């Protein structure tokens, strides 16, 4: 560009004019010069036509022609160096070339040349522009000043500042403006100067050298009494706040704050007093409020951008603000004569201290605010506390007149005058909100205690909270049913409640502020007074009680808050002496429900008060520990009675007649009653959160209504309550763990909806979506879209639910299935399990569907018709197999499915059909996803054993030439490779000498009690040191002797002696003797023991039969016993006789129960796993087994180890027997959840997050005596530990197992398959002996409570 012709200049002008014309709208819309510059700098990012502009093309071509060769040369050099390992990496290549280019001589010359050329072009454009401006000036006849302003505005985007352009706002002119603004100048001159200043871009003014002088001059001008001049200055300030950066607006803000500070400190200004009040129409007040409002608006805006600037700017803004607000006038004056301080006017404009909330929100600014408050301006906090104290005192002194203490609202009419009392109230609200925000933060709480201005009183953090709480029920409230929204928002009770809500949500803050005895006592003060039939508190209204209950509910919803309500700070859970908050709230709630409080008689607000306090109780009784404390009050009965009463009322509401005046009133009454009815149902439903609570709910007879209510909320995806951030998953799992709960879920439609949703995902999909958005082919065995439904089914199908829903249901096996048939139940809407069991999942007609159809369509896929009816055969079948695998981990479920549907045979047939004939007559299995899954399920359901006793084949293929080395099979027995060789199967029948040596530590004593205690001590010692010797014959001998001696002491027996009458009329008694020698041990027998002679017994039970589940269980037990080398041939017949005698013996102790539940129709619904385990422990000796059972049945431990022992037992209260809920669930599992929450809180939380419950999995483990979960020796140790040390050790062992699995549980919670892991996986690495020390610690802490409750099951009346 050595030569630059006039043609080139004209062409460049045209290009530049085109560019400017294209971006004109963007530039003119920019709020400031800096913004306009930013728009031009980022034009390439925001303008899609950027590269199409001729000027851009010209620049690109010019740069390429000048620097292109140099850039290419440098890039080739870098590439060559990089190949040799010396050059920069790929990521830094561009930066390197750019840096070299910019530092080159060619680049500098190009920029110099380009700058000269563009200066010529721009100068020419400016000259033309000036000529146009002169012509426009003559045509429009405007003043020179306005033209200059327009000129400046049009050109502000062309350079850094308009001072550098043709607008001649020179330093001399600014000096002239300063002189014109002098107070001594005429009004017109000063107004003209201010107008000129307002017309000038603020950035130009603030960048000038005389800015500091101008700022001082403006501060002086703010005091000018002329309204017009004052408005001009405030307009300039507002423009500056809006258009200028922080380092400039900071100066303006501090000058305004300083002016206001001087204004209030000066004694010459007429500042209103509390006596005169504030008239917002007064000119002086108007000017003052405008300045304060401008200050406040900036306070609320500045936090959004001050983090981008140095901290010193923020410190100056904060410091000037706090300095202004800390101004206090003479305190010696009477209150009525007190001059209003600046904070009164700020509170008038920002009642809830929004500015302070914003300043405290971010750590960056909060640190500065708190530091300055602590070091220089703590008086601001002191005066705020003082204002709250004064307001409380005024409430006490003048509570009879509501209007004296609260601002009057004029409806839609604008308020123009505020009295002194109203100003005091507004200041109180501002102080309350400020203090509430301050208490959230640790450093803010450290500012307490504060000393009040009288120099005597000191207010601590607890004192302040107590003051707040008392304000709720001491302060006046609005008239009921007529409160306007505005008045309610600013009522003291509502404001304090909002503050307390915020404190409740902050864990650390709540611990320091709320979870203190004085604070809780303050909440309970009006309740105590009401309970004493005295006035709760002066003017304590129903509204105040509702606010108190709301805060208490939030406190009870948090673990730490619940603890202090239940036990107080002194760990006192007694309801007699100094009852804790929980006892008092429960008593009060019960009185409310019984309408036993005369103060509220006939009150329209009574139902709302009831609901509020029951909500507090609900937060407590929905936890195990809370329910334990509240059980004595029988709240479930009171709530159920209230619900039934309300239901009757809702039925009696007359139907409104059209045109009647009573329509609105009847409609409102109906809505109130229905809302109260739903509220009570919700309260009842929350009892189902815990095992024992579920029993109480079932006793009320309202479980079906509650579950239907739950399903309606569940379908809407609502959470349990506003205080709980999770849904109904845990509650559904808890309900499904019982037979009655499963029936209620079926009747409510829950199961039908679940199956329909699952089928839609598996088979149907949505027709309107699949065409345009076809579903991806599933890769995982259980697709993510089905995972939620799969887990819901796993949670739902516990054995009590399975038995109740599918027992005695046959499969129809239709010859044809319609593709339109959609299943809606799992065998009657309950067992999708069976639906999905084996290869064929089908769709059933919603209306004509029978229970058996679902099993037929979704589980037993044993025909081509069923397979052809599936759209996604493989995915649906694998889903069914996975579900079957999980369900069959419950051995009772496995036996039921096997006895009714022969699932094992169906799977074997399916494997047989998957065989491929090869040359030479050999047969190979086709290895695919289905055959591999079926093989895994077959091994799982046909082999019994713990983690070291069986080998389960994997479900995934391996890499390499042999992807699946595990042999498949289509008939039994299974290949030997699945039988573990790790277990040492030694002969358990040691000789007498070995037994004597091993039993020597268990010394025989003449004193029975001494021997029993010594036996327990030695058992503990042996389990710690040599646990492996506690097995086989040794363990059998110990158990016999221990139980025999223990039952001879009546104080150790829980159940009475029962003479086994089973047709033994001709059976002589066994020889009665004092002592006999048995294998080196002295066994003591006492008169009254009835023996059993085999011949007569066998004859009496020969014609009796066992259930098909029991028969299959016997075969399974014998297989396992032979694998362990514990049983010989003939053991199957012996075990059959033992089970028949056991069933007959227990039948003598059963009551007659009338119930629709299938599990209560006669015999125990499952297999007796305890008797089977005991038979193996006794090495197949049926006489010893029966003898042991008869004695053992008298002990409390039998109620929890031997589940059939209490099946519809006459020793249980009738209501418990009719519930079908075993003590192992409502007592044992209840305490497992309670202890788990305390001992292993992370695991407890993991269960809740997964929507699963510890009670369900522990019930499964205990029911089947840990078969398939522990190795045989650990099962023996489990039973022996509970027999020797007590039934509470059953709970401790479950806690230890969950503690042992903690890391795995947390891992699988994250992967969202916790239920599957706990049900399918054995307890690897767990040994009872490893946790003996921990269990002894649990015993010390919990045994008194646990044993007391376990012993109460016979007389349970709650």
Coordinates of C-alpha atoms in Angstrom, one line a residue, residues 207-385:
X207 CA -12.9 10.4 33.0
X208 CA -11.9 14.0 33.1
X209 CA -9.1 15.3 35.3
X210 CA -11.4 17.5 37.4
X211 CA -13.7 14.6 38.4
X212 CA -12.8 14.7 42.1
X213 CA -13.5 18.4 42.2
X214 CA -16.8 17.9 40.4
X215 CA -17.8 15.1 42.7
X216 CA -17.3 17.3 45.7
X217 CA -19.2 20.1 44.1
X218 CA -22.1 17.7 43.4
X219 CA -22.1 16.6 47.0
X220 CA -22.6 20.2 48.1
X221 CA -25.2 20.8 45.4
X222 CA -27.3 17.9 46.8
X223 CA -28.1 20.1 49.8
X224 CA -29.7 22.7 47.6
X225 CA -33.3 23.3 48.6
X226 CA -34.5 24.0 45.1
X227 CA -36.6 21.0 44.0
X228 CA -35.9 21.4 40.2
X229 CA -32.2 21.7 40.7
X230 CA -32.2 18.7 43.2
X231 CA -34.0 16.6 40.6
X232 CA -31.4 17.4 38.0
X233 CA -28.6 16.3 40.3
X234 CA -30.4 13.1 41.2
X235 CA -31.0 12.5 37.5
X236 CA -27.3 12.8 36.8
X237 CA -26.6 10.3 39.7
X238 CA -29.1 7.9 38.3
X239 CA -27.6 8.0 34.9
X240 CA -24.2 7.5 36.4
X241 CA -25.3 4.5 38.3
X242 CA -26.8 3.0 35.2
X243 CA -24.2 3.7 32.6
X244 CA -20.8 3.7 34.4
X245 CA -18.5 1.0 35.7
X246 CA -18.2 0.3 39.4
X247 CA -15.0 2.3 40.1
X248 CA -16.9 5.4 38.9
X249 CA -20.3 4.7 40.4
X250 CA -18.5 3.9 43.7
X251 CA -17.5 7.6 43.9
X252 CA -21.0 8.7 43.2
X253 CA -22.6 6.3 45.7
X254 CA -20.2 7.3 48.5
X255 CA -20.8 11.0 47.8
X256 CA -24.5 10.4 48.1
X257 CA -24.1 8.4 51.3
X258 CA -21.8 11.1 52.7
X259 CA -24.3 13.8 51.9
X260 CA -27.1 11.9 53.7
X261 CA -24.8 11.3 56.7
X262 CA -24.1 15.0 56.9
X263 CA -27.8 15.8 56.4
X264 CA -28.8 13.7 59.4
X265 CA -25.9 14.9 61.6
X266 CA -26.6 18.5 60.9
X267 CA -28.9 20.1 63.4
X268 CA -30.2 22.6 60.8
X269 CA -32.4 20.3 58.8
X270 CA -36.0 19.6 59.8
X271 CA -36.0 15.9 60.2
X272 CA -39.3 14.3 61.3
X273 CA -39.6 12.8 64.8
X274 CA -41.5 9.8 66.0
X275 CA -44.1 12.2 67.5
X276 CA -44.8 14.0 64.3
X277 CA -44.6 11.0 62.0
X278 CA -43.7 11.1 58.3
X279 CA -45.8 12.8 55.7
X280 CA -44.5 11.5 52.4
X281 CA -46.2 14.5 50.6
X282 CA -44.0 17.1 52.3
X283 CA -41.4 18.5 50.0
X284 CA -38.5 18.0 52.3
X285 CA -39.5 14.4 52.9
X286 CA -40.0 13.8 49.2
X287 CA -36.5 15.0 48.5
X288 CA -35.0 12.9 51.3
X289 CA -36.9 9.8 50.2
X290 CA -35.8 10.2 46.6
X291 CA -32.2 10.2 47.7
X292 CA -32.6 7.2 50.0
X293 CA -34.5 5.3 47.3
X294 CA -31.7 6.0 44.8
X295 CA -29.2 4.7 47.4
X296 CA -31.3 1.6 48.1
X297 CA -31.8 0.8 44.4
X298 CA -28.1 0.8 43.9
X299 CA -27.6 -1.3 47.1
X300 CA -29.8 -4.0 45.6
X301 CA -28.1 -3.9 42.1
X302 CA -24.4 -3.6 43.0
X303 CA -24.0 -7.2 44.3
X304 CA -24.6 -8.6 40.8
X305 CA -21.4 -7.1 39.5
X306 CA -19.0 -6.0 42.3
X307 CA -17.3 -9.4 42.4
X308 CA -15.6 -8.4 39.1
X309 CA -13.8 -5.5 40.7
X310 CA -11.2 -5.1 43.5
X311 CA -12.4 -5.6 47.0
X312 CA -11.5 -2.1 48.0
X313 CA -14.3 -0.7 45.9
X314 CA -16.8 -2.9 47.7
X315 CA -15.4 -2.1 51.1
X316 CA -15.9 1.6 50.4
X317 CA -19.5 1.1 49.4
X318 CA -20.3 -1.2 52.4
X319 CA -18.4 1.1 54.8
X320 CA -20.2 4.2 53.7
X321 CA -23.6 2.4 54.0
X322 CA -23.0 1.0 57.4
X323 CA -21.6 4.4 58.6
X324 CA -24.8 6.1 57.4
X325 CA -27.1 3.5 59.0
X326 CA -25.2 3.5 62.3
X327 CA -26.1 7.2 63.0
X328 CA -28.0 7.5 66.2
X329 CA -29.4 10.8 67.6
X330 CA -29.5 11.8 71.2
X331 CA -30.8 8.7 73.1
X332 CA -31.6 10.8 76.2
X333 CA -34.7 12.3 74.5
X334 CA -38.1 10.7 75.1
X335 CA -39.1 8.1 72.5
X336 CA -41.8 10.4 71.1
X337 CA -39.3 13.3 70.7
X338 CA -36.7 11.1 69.1
X339 CA -35.5 12.3 65.7
X340 CA -35.8 9.7 63.0
X341 CA -32.5 8.0 62.1
X342 CA -31.5 7.2 58.5
X343 CA -32.5 3.5 59.0
X344 CA -36.1 4.5 59.5
X345 CA -36.3 5.9 56.0
X346 CA -34.4 3.0 54.5
X347 CA -36.8 0.6 56.3
X348 CA -39.7 2.6 54.9
X349 CA -38.5 1.9 51.4
X350 CA -37.1 -1.6 51.9
X351 CA -39.2 -3.1 54.7
X352 CA -37.8 -6.6 54.5
X353 CA -34.1 -5.5 54.2
X354 CA -33.7 -7.0 50.7
X355 CA -30.5 -5.0 50.3
X356 CA -28.9 -6.8 53.3
X357 CA -30.1 -10.2 52.0
X358 CA -28.3 -9.6 48.7
X359 CA -25.2 -8.4 50.4
X360 CA -25.0 -11.5 52.6
X361 CA -25.7 -13.9 49.8
X362 CA -22.3 -14.3 48.4
X363 CA -19.2 -15.2 50.4
X364 CA -17.2 -12.4 48.6
X365 CA -19.3 -9.6 50.0
X366 CA -20.5 -11.3 53.2
X367 CA -17.0 -11.5 54.5
X368 CA -16.5 -7.8 54.2
X369 CA -19.9 -6.9 55.7
X370 CA -19.4 -9.2 58.7
X371 CA -15.9 -7.9 59.3
X372 CA -17.0 -4.3 59.3
X373 CA -19.9 -5.1 61.5
X374 CA -17.7 -6.7 64.0
X375 CA -14.9 -4.1 64.0
X376 CA -16.7 -0.8 63.5
X377 CA -20.4 -1.0 63.2
X378 CA -21.7 -3.5 65.8
X379 CA -24.0 -0.8 67.0
X380 CA -26.2 -1.4 64.0
X381 CA -26.8 -5.0 65.3
X382 CA -27.3 -3.7 68.8
X383 CA -30.0 -1.2 67.7
X384 CA -31.8 -3.9 65.7
X385 CA -31.9 -6.2 68.7

